[in-house]
Each structure stands twice: as C-alpha cells, then as structure tokens.
Short mmCIF file of C-alpha atoms and ligand atoms in Angstrom, two decimals:
data_model
loop_
_atom_site.label_atom_id
_atom_site.label_comp_id
_atom_site.label_asym_id
_atom_site.label_seq_id
_atom_site.Cartn_x
_atom_site.Cartn_y
_atom_site.Cartn_z
CA MET A 1 0.04 -0.04 -0.05
CA ALA A 2 1.08 3.60 -0.44
CA SER A 3 3.35 5.10 2.01
CA THR A 4 2.71 8.63 3.17
CA HIS A 5 6.29 9.34 2.05
CA GLY A 6 6.01 7.64 -1.35
CA ALA A 7 7.34 8.92 -4.53
CA GLU A 8 5.18 11.35 -6.61
CA VAL A 9 6.64 10.45 -9.90
CA LEU A 10 7.80 7.01 -10.78
CA VAL A 11 9.53 5.79 -13.95
CA ALA A 12 9.95 2.10 -14.57
CA SER A 13 11.96 0.64 -17.10
CA ASN A 14 14.07 -2.61 -17.66
CA ARG A 15 17.50 -0.69 -17.93
CA GLY A 16 18.02 1.83 -15.43
CA PRO A 17 20.23 4.96 -15.30
CA VAL A 18 23.16 3.11 -13.91
CA SER A 19 24.86 -0.23 -14.34
CA TYR A 20 27.79 -1.75 -12.30
CA GLU A 21 30.80 -3.47 -12.76
CA LEU A 22 32.36 -5.77 -10.13
CA ARG A 23 36.29 -5.43 -10.00
CA GLU A 24 38.65 -8.21 -9.06
CA ASP A 25 39.23 -6.59 -5.69
CA GLY A 26 35.59 -6.88 -4.97
CA SER A 27 34.85 -3.15 -5.22
CA LEU A 28 31.82 -2.11 -7.25
CA HIS A 29 32.15 0.48 -10.16
CA ALA A 30 29.12 2.43 -11.29
CA LYS A 31 28.64 3.53 -14.99
CA ARG A 32 25.97 6.07 -15.66
CA GLY A 33 23.81 5.82 -18.86
CA GLY A 34 22.26 8.62 -20.82
CA GLY A 35 19.20 8.88 -23.07
CA GLY A 36 15.66 10.51 -22.96
CA LEU A 37 14.57 9.34 -19.58
CA VAL A 38 17.58 10.61 -17.87
CA SER A 39 17.31 14.15 -19.29
CA GLY A 40 13.53 13.86 -18.76
CA LEU A 41 13.86 13.00 -14.99
CA SER A 42 16.45 15.74 -14.48
CA ALA A 43 14.15 18.38 -16.13
CA ILE A 44 11.39 17.71 -13.14
CA GLY A 45 14.06 18.81 -10.65
CA PRO A 46 15.05 17.42 -7.37
CA ASP A 47 12.17 18.50 -5.43
CA ALA A 48 9.59 16.50 -7.44
CA ASN A 49 10.21 13.52 -5.37
CA ALA A 50 10.79 11.17 -8.46
CA LEU A 51 11.86 7.49 -8.35
CA TRP A 52 13.44 5.25 -11.15
CA VAL A 53 12.59 1.56 -10.67
CA CYS A 54 14.60 -0.73 -12.86
CA ALA A 55 16.17 -4.33 -12.91
CA ALA A 56 19.39 -5.64 -12.07
CA LEU A 57 20.60 -6.72 -15.23
CA SER A 58 23.91 -8.46 -14.29
CA ASP A 59 25.63 -10.22 -11.18
CA ALA A 60 27.26 -6.93 -10.54
CA ASP A 61 23.86 -5.09 -10.44
CA ARG A 62 22.71 -7.93 -8.16
CA GLU A 63 25.49 -7.51 -5.83
CA ALA A 64 24.93 -3.56 -5.73
CA VAL A 65 21.44 -4.38 -4.61
CA ARG A 66 22.55 -6.67 -1.97
CA ARG A 67 25.19 -4.13 -0.58
CA GLY A 68 23.00 -1.01 -0.98
CA GLY A 69 19.54 -2.28 -0.13
CA ARG A 70 16.37 -0.67 -1.13
CA ARG A 71 17.98 2.78 -2.74
CA LEU A 72 21.27 2.57 -4.85
CA SER A 73 23.92 5.19 -3.67
CA GLU A 74 23.07 8.73 -5.06
CA ASP A 75 26.63 8.99 -5.66
CA ALA A 76 26.51 6.30 -8.18
CA THR A 77 23.38 7.58 -9.83
CA GLY A 78 24.04 11.28 -9.97
CA GLY A 79 21.44 12.20 -7.36
CA GLN A 80 18.61 10.40 -8.89
CA GLN A 81 16.67 8.15 -6.46
CA VAL A 82 16.72 4.54 -7.92
CA ARG A 83 15.38 1.35 -6.82
CA MET A 84 17.07 -1.58 -8.67
CA ILE A 85 15.02 -4.93 -8.27
CA ASP A 86 16.97 -7.94 -7.75
CA ILE A 87 14.98 -10.51 -10.05
CA ASP A 88 16.20 -14.10 -9.85
CA ALA A 89 18.79 -14.30 -12.76
CA THR A 90 16.94 -17.26 -14.50
CA VAL A 91 13.50 -15.48 -14.26
CA PHE A 92 15.28 -12.25 -15.71
CA SER A 93 17.20 -14.16 -18.51
CA ASP A 94 13.83 -15.84 -19.53
CA ALA A 95 11.93 -12.68 -19.38
CA TYR A 96 14.58 -10.36 -21.13
CA ASN A 97 16.35 -12.56 -23.47
CA GLY A 98 13.74 -15.26 -23.88
CA ILE A 99 10.50 -13.26 -24.31
CA ALA A 100 11.30 -9.54 -24.55
CA ASN A 101 14.12 -9.69 -27.08
CA SER A 102 13.61 -12.94 -28.74
CA VAL A 103 9.67 -12.88 -29.15
CA LEU A 104 8.28 -9.26 -28.58
CA TRP A 105 11.17 -7.41 -30.18
CA PHE A 106 10.93 -9.87 -33.38
CA VAL A 107 7.26 -9.49 -33.41
CA HIS A 108 7.25 -5.66 -33.35
CA HIS A 109 10.22 -5.39 -35.79
CA MET A 110 8.85 -8.19 -37.98
CA LEU A 111 12.17 -10.17 -37.82
CA TYR A 112 11.20 -13.86 -37.96
CA GLN A 113 12.01 -16.11 -40.89
CA THR A 114 8.60 -17.46 -40.81
CA PRO A 115 8.82 -20.85 -42.34
CA LEU A 116 10.63 -21.87 -39.26
CA GLU A 117 10.11 -19.29 -36.59
CA PRO A 118 8.62 -18.56 -34.22
CA VAL A 119 8.34 -21.93 -32.33
CA LEU A 120 5.75 -20.96 -29.58
CA ASP A 121 5.70 -24.28 -27.70
CA ALA A 122 6.06 -25.37 -24.11
CA GLU A 123 9.38 -23.81 -23.57
CA PHE A 124 7.86 -20.59 -24.83
CA ARG A 125 5.10 -20.78 -22.16
CA ARG A 126 7.70 -21.57 -19.61
CA GLN A 127 9.33 -18.58 -20.27
CA TRP A 128 6.11 -16.53 -20.61
CA ALA A 129 5.46 -17.53 -16.87
CA SER A 130 9.09 -15.74 -16.10
CA TYR A 131 7.92 -12.76 -18.08
CA GLU A 132 4.86 -12.48 -16.02
CA ALA A 133 6.61 -12.94 -12.83
CA TYR A 134 9.18 -10.10 -13.85
CA ASN A 135 6.24 -7.81 -14.71
CA ARG A 136 4.67 -8.65 -11.39
CA ALA A 137 7.89 -7.80 -9.54
CA PHE A 138 8.00 -4.37 -11.15
CA ALA A 139 4.13 -3.93 -10.50
CA GLU A 140 4.68 -4.70 -6.78
CA ALA A 141 7.60 -2.38 -6.12
CA LEU A 142 5.82 0.43 -7.94
CA ALA A 143 2.89 -0.28 -5.72
CA GLU A 144 4.84 -0.18 -2.63
CA GLU A 145 6.63 2.86 -3.59
CA ALA A 146 4.10 5.22 -5.10
CA ALA A 147 2.53 8.01 -3.11
CA GLN A 148 -1.29 8.29 -3.12
CA GLY A 149 -2.41 9.60 -6.66
CA ALA A 150 1.18 9.52 -7.88
CA ALA A 151 2.12 9.36 -11.73
CA VAL A 152 3.80 6.33 -12.96
CA VAL A 153 5.42 6.00 -16.54
CA VAL A 154 6.17 2.47 -17.39
CA GLN A 155 8.43 1.99 -20.45
CA ASP A 156 8.46 -0.38 -23.32
CA TYR A 157 7.79 -4.05 -24.34
CA HIS A 158 9.60 -5.52 -21.34
CA LEU A 159 6.72 -4.13 -19.14
CA ALA A 160 3.84 -4.58 -21.33
CA LEU A 161 1.92 -6.30 -18.28
CA ALA A 162 2.94 -4.14 -15.51
CA PRO A 163 0.27 -1.34 -16.27
CA ARG A 164 -2.83 -3.67 -15.69
CA MET A 165 -1.03 -5.63 -12.53
CA LEU A 166 -0.27 -2.08 -11.07
CA ARG A 167 -3.79 -0.98 -11.78
CA GLU A 168 -5.15 -3.89 -9.70
CA LEU A 169 -2.88 -3.25 -6.85
CA ARG A 170 -3.34 0.71 -6.71
CA PRO A 171 -6.30 1.86 -8.57
CA ASP A 172 -5.53 5.25 -7.20
CA LEU A 173 -2.47 5.85 -9.65
CA ARG A 174 -2.14 7.51 -12.90
CA ILE A 175 -0.38 5.30 -15.00
CA GLY A 176 1.12 5.74 -18.46
CA HIS A 177 2.94 3.14 -20.71
CA PHE A 178 5.31 4.31 -23.47
CA SER A 179 6.53 1.92 -26.41
CA HIS A 180 9.95 2.79 -27.65
CA THR A 181 9.50 0.20 -30.45
CA PRO A 182 7.31 0.25 -33.46
CA TRP A 183 4.13 -1.69 -33.10
CA ALA A 184 3.44 -4.69 -35.46
CA PRO A 185 0.32 -4.59 -37.76
CA PRO A 186 -2.48 -6.95 -36.76
CA ASP A 187 -1.54 -9.82 -39.06
CA TYR A 188 1.96 -10.17 -37.84
CA PHE A 189 0.99 -9.43 -34.21
CA ARG A 190 -1.31 -12.40 -34.30
CA LEU A 191 1.57 -14.85 -34.83
CA LEU A 192 1.27 -14.80 -31.15
CA PRO A 193 -0.98 -17.11 -29.53
CA ASP A 194 -4.44 -15.57 -28.92
CA ASP A 195 -4.37 -15.56 -25.27
CA ILE A 196 -0.92 -14.10 -25.06
CA ALA A 197 -1.74 -11.45 -27.56
CA ALA A 198 -4.88 -10.56 -25.64
CA GLU A 199 -2.86 -10.42 -22.29
CA LEU A 200 -0.16 -7.97 -23.72
CA LEU A 201 -2.52 -5.72 -25.31
CA GLY A 202 -4.75 -5.83 -21.96
CA GLY A 203 -1.69 -5.17 -19.89
CA ILE A 204 -0.99 -1.93 -21.69
CA LEU A 205 -4.77 -1.15 -21.74
CA GLY A 206 -4.46 -1.13 -17.86
CA ALA A 207 -2.72 2.18 -18.21
CA ASP A 208 -4.63 5.56 -18.32
CA ARG A 209 -2.50 6.42 -21.46
CA ALA A 210 -0.65 4.51 -23.97
CA GLY A 211 2.15 6.48 -25.66
CA PHE A 212 3.92 5.81 -29.04
CA LEU A 213 6.71 7.55 -31.01
CA THR A 214 4.72 7.99 -34.02
CA GLN A 215 1.04 8.01 -35.36
CA ARG A 216 1.78 4.91 -37.53
CA TRP A 217 2.82 2.75 -34.30
CA ALA A 218 -0.16 4.31 -32.43
CA ASP A 219 -2.66 3.15 -35.21
CA ALA A 220 -1.19 -0.32 -35.44
CA PHE A 221 -1.66 -0.69 -31.51
CA THR A 222 -5.27 0.44 -31.86
CA ALA A 223 -5.74 -1.91 -34.94
CA CYS A 224 -4.24 -4.82 -32.80
CA CYS A 225 -6.79 -4.11 -30.01
CA GLU A 226 -9.71 -4.04 -32.39
CA ALA A 227 -8.58 -7.29 -34.12
CA VAL A 228 -7.71 -9.24 -30.91
CA LEU A 229 -10.23 -7.86 -28.26
CA GLY A 230 -12.98 -6.28 -30.33
CA ALA A 231 -14.24 -2.99 -31.28
CA ASP A 232 -14.13 -1.00 -28.11
CA ALA A 233 -11.37 -2.39 -26.43
CA VAL A 234 -9.31 0.95 -26.33
CA SER A 235 -11.98 3.23 -25.17
CA GLY A 236 -10.84 3.32 -21.53
CA THR A 237 -7.22 4.15 -22.35
CA ARG A 238 -6.11 7.36 -24.20
CA ILE A 239 -3.64 6.98 -27.12
CA GLY A 240 -0.91 9.54 -27.26
CA VAL A 241 2.13 10.34 -29.78
CA HIS A 242 5.25 11.99 -28.58
CA GLY A 243 8.11 11.91 -31.25
CA LEU A 244 11.19 11.99 -29.30
CA GLY A 245 13.73 14.34 -30.39
CA ALA A 246 17.31 14.98 -30.35
CA ASP A 247 19.03 16.86 -27.46
CA ALA A 248 20.71 19.90 -29.58
CA ASP A 249 22.16 21.51 -26.61
CA PHE A 250 23.79 18.54 -25.06
CA LEU A 251 24.92 17.13 -28.50
CA ARG A 252 26.45 20.42 -29.54
CA GLN A 253 28.26 20.97 -26.58
CA ARG A 254 29.53 17.38 -26.19
CA ALA A 255 30.45 17.15 -29.89
CA HIS A 256 32.97 19.97 -29.24
CA ARG A 257 34.99 18.51 -26.40
CA PRO A 258 38.78 17.74 -27.05
CA ASP A 259 38.29 13.82 -27.04
CA VAL A 260 35.84 14.27 -30.01
CA ASP A 261 38.45 16.50 -31.71
CA GLU A 262 40.98 13.89 -31.04
CA ARG A 263 38.78 11.30 -32.70
CA MET A 264 38.21 13.49 -35.65
CA THR A 265 41.95 13.49 -36.44
CA ALA A 266 42.41 9.78 -35.95
CA LEU A 267 39.32 9.16 -38.37
CA ARG A 268 40.55 11.68 -41.02
CA THR A 269 43.69 9.72 -41.15
CA GLU A 270 41.98 6.34 -41.60
CA ILE A 271 39.72 7.88 -44.15
CA GLY A 272 42.59 9.40 -46.02
CA THR A 273 42.57 11.52 -49.15
CA ALA A 274 41.50 10.94 -52.87
CA PRO A 275 44.07 10.74 -55.41
CA ASP A 276 43.51 14.09 -56.57
CA GLY A 277 44.28 15.50 -53.02
CA LYS A 278 40.74 16.24 -52.05
CA ALA A 279 39.22 15.16 -48.86
CA ARG A 280 37.08 11.84 -49.34
CA ARG A 281 33.54 11.80 -49.02
CA THR A 282 32.02 9.77 -45.91
CA ILE A 283 28.90 7.90 -45.60
CA VAL A 284 28.45 7.52 -41.97
CA ARG A 285 26.45 4.97 -40.05
CA VAL A 286 26.27 4.34 -36.22
CA ASP A 287 24.21 1.64 -34.82
CA ARG A 288 23.90 -1.05 -32.28
CA THR A 289 24.93 -4.42 -34.00
CA GLU A 290 21.06 -4.89 -34.16
CA LEU A 291 19.11 -7.14 -36.52
CA SER A 292 16.54 -4.57 -37.36
CA LYS A 293 19.25 -1.95 -38.28
CA ASN A 294 19.98 -3.74 -41.66
CA ILE A 295 23.59 -3.07 -41.57
CA VAL A 296 24.58 -5.94 -43.96
CA ARG A 297 22.22 -4.52 -46.61
CA GLY A 298 23.89 -1.18 -46.07
CA LEU A 299 27.20 -2.60 -46.94
CA LEU A 300 25.53 -4.38 -49.86
CA ALA A 301 24.21 -1.07 -51.12
CA TYR A 302 27.66 0.61 -50.75
CA ARG A 303 29.04 -2.18 -52.83
CA GLN A 304 26.55 -1.63 -55.54
CA LEU A 305 27.37 2.00 -55.47
CA LEU A 306 30.90 1.24 -56.17
CA ASP A 307 29.77 -1.09 -59.09
CA ASP A 308 27.20 1.28 -60.54
CA HIS A 309 29.34 4.33 -60.17
CA PRO A 310 33.07 3.31 -60.28
CA GLU A 311 33.94 7.03 -60.20
CA TRP A 312 33.25 6.94 -56.50
CA ARG A 313 35.90 4.45 -56.00
CA GLU A 314 38.98 5.95 -53.94
CA ARG A 315 36.74 9.08 -53.34
CA VAL A 316 34.47 7.68 -50.73
CA VAL A 317 34.58 5.93 -47.26
CA HIS A 318 31.91 4.06 -45.60
CA VAL A 319 32.28 4.82 -41.97
CA ALA A 320 30.31 2.08 -40.22
CA PHE A 321 30.17 1.86 -36.36
CA ALA A 322 28.34 -1.38 -35.02
CA TYR A 323 28.49 -1.55 -31.35
CA PRO A 324 27.88 -4.80 -29.54
CA SER A 325 24.28 -5.45 -28.35
CA ARG A 326 22.51 -8.37 -26.76
CA GLN A 327 25.41 -10.60 -27.26
CA ASP A 328 23.61 -13.30 -25.17
CA LEU A 329 21.60 -14.05 -28.07
CA ALA A 330 23.33 -16.24 -30.65
CA VAL A 331 21.39 -14.80 -33.52
CA TYR A 332 23.00 -11.32 -32.56
CA ARG A 333 26.50 -12.79 -32.45
CA ASP A 334 25.99 -14.33 -35.78
CA TYR A 335 24.78 -11.03 -37.14
CA THR A 336 27.73 -9.22 -35.77
CA ALA A 337 30.00 -11.79 -37.41
CA GLU A 338 28.30 -11.40 -40.72
CA VAL A 339 28.71 -7.48 -40.79
CA GLN A 340 32.32 -8.06 -40.21
CA ARG A 341 32.59 -10.69 -42.93
CA VAL A 342 30.77 -8.35 -45.42
CA ALA A 343 32.93 -5.43 -44.65
CA GLN A 344 36.19 -7.36 -44.97
CA GLU A 345 34.76 -8.87 -48.38
CA ILE A 346 34.35 -5.35 -49.90
CA ASN A 347 37.62 -4.02 -48.53
CA SER A 348 39.50 -7.07 -50.11
CA ALA A 349 37.51 -7.00 -53.41
CA TYR A 350 37.75 -2.96 -53.99
CA GLY A 351 40.38 -1.63 -51.38
CA THR A 352 43.84 -0.40 -52.89
CA PRO A 353 47.03 0.35 -50.87
CA GLY A 354 45.89 3.94 -50.18
CA TRP A 355 42.01 3.21 -49.72
CA THR A 356 40.00 1.19 -47.37
CA PRO A 357 36.54 1.46 -48.70
CA VAL A 358 34.73 0.36 -45.39
CA VAL A 359 36.10 1.67 -41.99
CA LEU A 360 34.38 -0.44 -39.57
CA HIS A 361 34.62 -0.22 -35.58
CA VAL A 362 32.68 -2.36 -33.18
CA LYS A 363 33.97 -1.17 -29.99
CA ASP A 364 31.45 1.43 -28.59
CA ASP A 365 33.00 4.84 -28.31
CA PHE A 366 30.47 7.81 -27.83
CA ALA A 367 33.12 10.38 -28.65
CA ARG A 368 34.13 8.67 -31.88
CA SER A 369 30.48 8.46 -32.76
CA LEU A 370 29.95 12.22 -32.55
CA ALA A 371 33.34 12.69 -34.40
CA ALA A 372 31.85 10.57 -37.17
CA TYR A 373 28.67 12.60 -37.00
CA ARG A 374 30.71 15.83 -37.51
CA LEU A 375 32.54 14.49 -40.57
CA ALA A 376 29.66 12.90 -42.22
CA ASP A 377 28.74 13.82 -45.63
CA VAL A 378 25.93 11.34 -45.87
CA ALA A 379 24.25 9.65 -42.96
CA LEU A 380 22.93 6.09 -43.83
CA VAL A 381 20.02 5.22 -41.63
CA ASN A 382 18.19 2.06 -43.43
CA PRO A 383 16.46 -0.03 -40.72
CA ILE A 384 14.01 -2.62 -41.54
CA ARG A 385 12.00 -1.30 -39.03
CA ASP A 386 12.65 1.14 -36.08
CA GLY A 387 10.49 2.87 -33.33
CA MET A 388 12.22 6.38 -34.08
CA ASN A 389 15.65 6.12 -34.68
CA LEU A 390 17.76 9.01 -32.98
CA VAL A 391 20.81 8.79 -35.20
CA ALA A 392 18.91 10.10 -38.11
CA LYS A 393 18.00 13.00 -36.01
CA GLU A 394 21.27 13.54 -34.34
CA VAL A 395 23.76 13.61 -37.30
CA PRO A 396 22.02 16.64 -39.01
CA VAL A 397 22.27 18.68 -35.60
CA VAL A 398 26.14 17.68 -35.18
CA SER A 399 27.44 17.55 -38.52
CA ASP A 400 29.86 20.33 -39.50
CA GLU A 401 29.34 21.00 -42.98
CA GLY A 402 25.74 19.74 -43.17
CA CYS A 403 24.88 16.22 -44.24
CA ALA A 404 22.48 14.54 -46.64
CA LEU A 405 20.22 11.90 -44.97
CA VAL A 406 19.33 8.56 -46.68
CA LEU A 407 16.56 7.34 -44.50
CA SER A 408 14.35 4.21 -44.44
CA ARG A 409 10.74 4.92 -44.89
CA GLU A 410 10.34 2.23 -42.01
CA ALA A 411 11.94 4.28 -39.46
CA GLY A 412 9.80 6.24 -37.09
CA ALA A 413 11.85 9.19 -37.79
CA TYR A 414 10.46 9.17 -41.41
CA GLU A 415 7.38 10.63 -40.31
CA GLU A 416 9.13 13.98 -39.28
CA LEU A 417 12.21 13.80 -41.51
CA GLY A 418 11.01 12.09 -44.69
CA GLU A 419 10.35 15.21 -46.68
CA ASP A 420 14.08 16.35 -46.31
CA ALA A 421 15.76 13.06 -46.37
CA VAL A 422 16.65 10.65 -49.50
CA THR A 423 14.10 8.06 -48.73
CA VAL A 424 14.64 4.16 -49.28
CA ASN A 425 12.90 0.82 -49.17
CA PRO A 426 15.25 -0.87 -46.68
CA TYR A 427 15.02 -3.90 -48.61
CA ASP A 428 15.91 -2.48 -52.10
CA ILE A 429 19.69 -2.67 -52.53
CA THR A 430 19.69 -1.21 -56.00
CA GLY A 431 17.31 1.61 -54.78
CA THR A 432 19.51 2.08 -51.71
CA ALA A 433 22.72 2.44 -54.01
CA HIS A 434 21.03 4.85 -55.96
CA ALA A 435 19.91 6.85 -53.09
CA LEU A 436 23.52 7.19 -51.81
CA HIS A 437 24.70 8.47 -55.06
CA GLN A 438 21.89 11.06 -55.08
CA ALA A 439 22.91 11.97 -51.51
CA LEU A 440 26.60 12.10 -52.51
CA THR A 441 25.74 14.51 -55.42
CA LEU A 442 23.11 16.76 -53.60
CA PRO A 443 24.32 20.22 -54.47
CA ALA A 444 25.95 22.06 -51.50
CA GLY A 445 23.08 24.69 -51.30
CA GLU A 446 20.42 22.24 -51.23
CA ARG A 447 22.27 20.16 -48.73
CA ALA A 448 22.49 22.87 -46.43
CA GLU A 449 18.99 23.88 -46.79
CA ARG A 450 17.91 20.38 -46.13
CA THR A 451 20.31 20.08 -43.09
CA LYS A 452 18.73 23.24 -41.55
CA ARG A 453 15.08 21.90 -41.96
CA LEU A 454 16.21 18.21 -40.88
CA THR A 455 17.71 19.77 -37.61
CA ALA A 456 14.38 21.92 -36.80
CA ALA A 457 12.32 18.89 -36.96
CA ALA A 458 14.83 16.63 -35.34
CA THR A 459 14.97 18.92 -32.31
CA ALA A 460 11.23 19.96 -32.22
CA LEU A 461 10.70 17.73 -28.99
CA PRO A 462 13.72 17.66 -26.82
CA PRO A 463 13.90 14.66 -24.42
CA ALA A 464 13.21 16.81 -21.40
CA GLN A 465 9.84 18.22 -23.07
CA TRP A 466 9.10 14.89 -24.36
CA PHE A 467 9.07 13.61 -20.88
CA LEU A 468 7.05 16.61 -19.34
CA ASP A 469 4.61 16.31 -21.99
CA GLN A 470 3.74 12.75 -20.93
CA LEU A 471 3.47 13.79 -17.30
CA HIS A 472 1.11 16.63 -18.04
CA ALA A 473 -1.08 14.47 -20.23
CA LEU A 474 -1.47 12.08 -17.51
CA GLU A 475 -2.71 14.82 -15.26
CA ASP A 476 -5.40 15.77 -17.59
O1 F6P B 1 13.01 0.35 -27.25
C1 F6P B 1 14.17 0.04 -27.78
C2 F6P B 1 15.10 -0.03 -26.59
O2 F6P B 1 14.75 -0.56 -25.47
C3 F6P B 1 15.66 1.35 -26.45
O3 F6P B 1 15.32 1.92 -25.41
C4 F6P B 1 17.39 0.99 -26.27
O4 F6P B 1 17.97 1.81 -27.18
C5 F6P B 1 17.48 -0.28 -26.81
O5 F6P B 1 16.18 -0.98 -26.91
C6 F6P B 1 18.53 -0.91 -26.20
O6 F6P B 1 18.17 -2.16 -25.73
P1 F6P B 1 18.80 -3.25 -24.68
O7 F6P B 1 18.57 -2.50 -23.22
O8 F6P B 1 18.38 -4.43 -24.69
O9 F6P B 1 20.37 -3.01 -24.64
#
C-alpha cells in the first residue's frame, strides 16, 4: 500500500540509469547511462520526489542491490533516486532474452524467418511465466513505492503487463505506458497465441494512457486491440504520440570537447585523401549491431554503389560503427560476424593500397560516434523497422558541413524527416545504392537547406519536453 512518504513521479524501465561492474578486488564500479529518460527526469528537478525503478541486469547489479539495499547510492546515480529490483537471474534471463528480446522485439520489428520461426511451444510458455513474474515484480515494487495518486510512467515492451497488474494493486495511481519500439500490424501481431496477444494488449490497456513514438505505431496498436479484443477495447485508455527528438544543446556541446576532436583527427587519417588530393567523402552509419538496423544490406548497397558508379572508388569511404548489443543471443552474435565478414569482403575486393572502402569499428565509443557525425557527408539510416531512430535526428544537428540523410521509410523518424531526406525501401539494395549516389551528389546549397530543416524537425521535441508532455497528459 502507499506510504505517506512515497514517490510522486515514478519511472519504470528494464534498463536503469546506472549499471555496475564488479572489479577483481571486490569493489563495485558504477557507470551512468544517458538517453531521453535521464534528461526527462533531470528536467523535473530534485524537488519532484521522483523514483526510477529498474531491473538488476547482471551479477554486478545484483551485488550492488544486495550491498545497498532499497536505494542505490546517490553518488552512483548522480543524485537520482533509484530502486533496482533484484530479480532471480533465471527469471530475468527468460523474461529479457527469452520473451522480450527474442519474441516481442521480433514481432514488433517483424524479424522472423516465418517458415521456421517462431516456435511457440511449451518452452515458450515456461518463459512466458517468467515474463509475467518479472512484470509482477515491477508492479509490486511500484505499488509499494508510489504516493497516493502518484504518476507512474512504464516503459516499453519489457513491461507490457505491468500497467494492468499495477492498476489492480493501486487503482488510485495515474499510469502511463510508453512504447519505444514500432508496433506490429495485426496480421503479424497475431503470430502470437491468442491468449498471449490478449494479455499483452490488455496489460497496456491497464494504463490510463498509452504513448507511442509515431502515429503509425499508435494506429497499429489500436488496430491490434480491435482485431484481438474487439471494437471498443481501447475506449478506456487514451492514446498519445510523442516523437522523441534529439537533445541539441547537449549534443553540440559534447561534440566539441577535446576527446571528440582527437577522434576526428584519427578518423581523418583512416579515411585518407583521394588521389586528386581532395578530402574523401564519407557515408556514416552508427548503430547497435541490431538485426533491425539492416547493416548488412547497407554494406551491400555501398558495394552496389561502387559497381554502378566506379567514379566513387577511391573518393568515398563508408564509416560504419556497429556496437555490440544483446550478445547473449546467438542470432546477434552471428549477425555481428556477418557484418564483419561483408565489410572485409568489400575491402578485399575493392580496396587499394591507399584506400580502405569500409572503415568498420565495433567497439562502443561515444566520442568517436560524435566525431563521425561531425565528419558525415551522408548519414545512412536504413533500418528494416525502427521505433524512431535517433541517429537520423542527431547527425544533422552535429554535422560540421551539413549532411544528406538517406533514410528508410520504415523508421519512425521518417514521419518527421521524410520530406528532407533521400528515402529508401530498406530491402531494395539497388534503390539504396541509387539513393547513396543521389545523396553524395546533392548540390551544396540544397544540402545546407535540407540540413537546416532536418535539424529543426529533429529537435522539435527535446527529451526533457518529451517527458514533461507525457506527465502533463497524465494529469489531464
Ligand atoms: O525500445 C528499444 C530499446 O529498449 C531502447 O530503449 C534502447 O535503445 C534499446 O532498445 C537497447 O536495448 P537493450 O536495453 O536491450 O540494450
């Protein structure tokens, strides 16, 4: 039940604002993350009595919870109140790797090779029970921590069941749910067994308000509710759209620190100069090595560009950063290996002593990403499907000379940036190669004009405002 000193604003997400590393000497080292929620919560200020509830993701996180108890040390969290839930490691892995990332992520991003997948058998049902337990642990922690009438914003596909569970425990709360992914269309969503599909939708409908990154995903959610639950299923829940934007102030300031300048120098050396002495053009991509990001087809399109337009050989470099993600899953490890294999293949087939056509880096380095953003002539953002894609919004803001954006029509960002981007069907390699050529040859004046408009659209809803809008909407 609510304590009189409970929190007034609560955020619930799988990944919290801090993660721990356990060192050999037994000490714990905290690492703080960034992102929209971190800026959002800092925007409401220290007097708002806010609490972030997240899961322990690793053994080191679990150790931090055991040592620190109910609240993480505020030194580690930068002053943010954080309750990390120590969920049994097997239950967590079933819920996170098994259901959230291998089923729900695949459904919403339409990633299955359907002749053989998904296999929704007894093992799936066993993991589903863990997903329910994981959601219940969040609902119980939130119910325990929230003050009477508090606002709770529950994040993403990991926590689709939590809103309804929380509503049952605490009918007094104002509950929002926000999806950071796309939402699958009904025909694809109904790959899921009917009872599971209904439980997921009903879970989110336990909230007063369900938020999405674009109208397209909001409409898909409504269509799924109608198809699975019936015509009026959504009537008790308000649907909202909040297109998270880039944090221009932070990015511009961060992108001009000395560590970024150093990496620009190093990258320029790797890129080299064309035989005529001019700087080589750059096609930049920065992603997690994520199946939905379509990195391999991006490489194939670049190879096609070199075939279709040999005049670009020696004059352009594809700078591709593909940072490790979800490496517990074999399919992600295989995908990472495939990205490396195709990049190497292109370099062996087309490279010359003075020119490496693909500069691939797989070690996460935020300063180097910003350096690449600054150098970009073209940004390649070609996901199969993506909730928003903030890289598409960040590169135009940071690039020194303005950049052309090659953008998939399946990215959420397409809704706001499509008009000023060169847009592609992410499966069409010939079309993407053509778009890369178009982007590389965009006249300077037009590139500058488009960058200006892209930047305005990309920064229309900065993270702090994105978060505040959701809170205010919950009050209405
Ligand atoms: O909604 C997608 C998301 O949860 C993002 O918030 C985040 O960028 C990404 O997936 C990372 O996923 P994970 O926490 O599994 O590394």
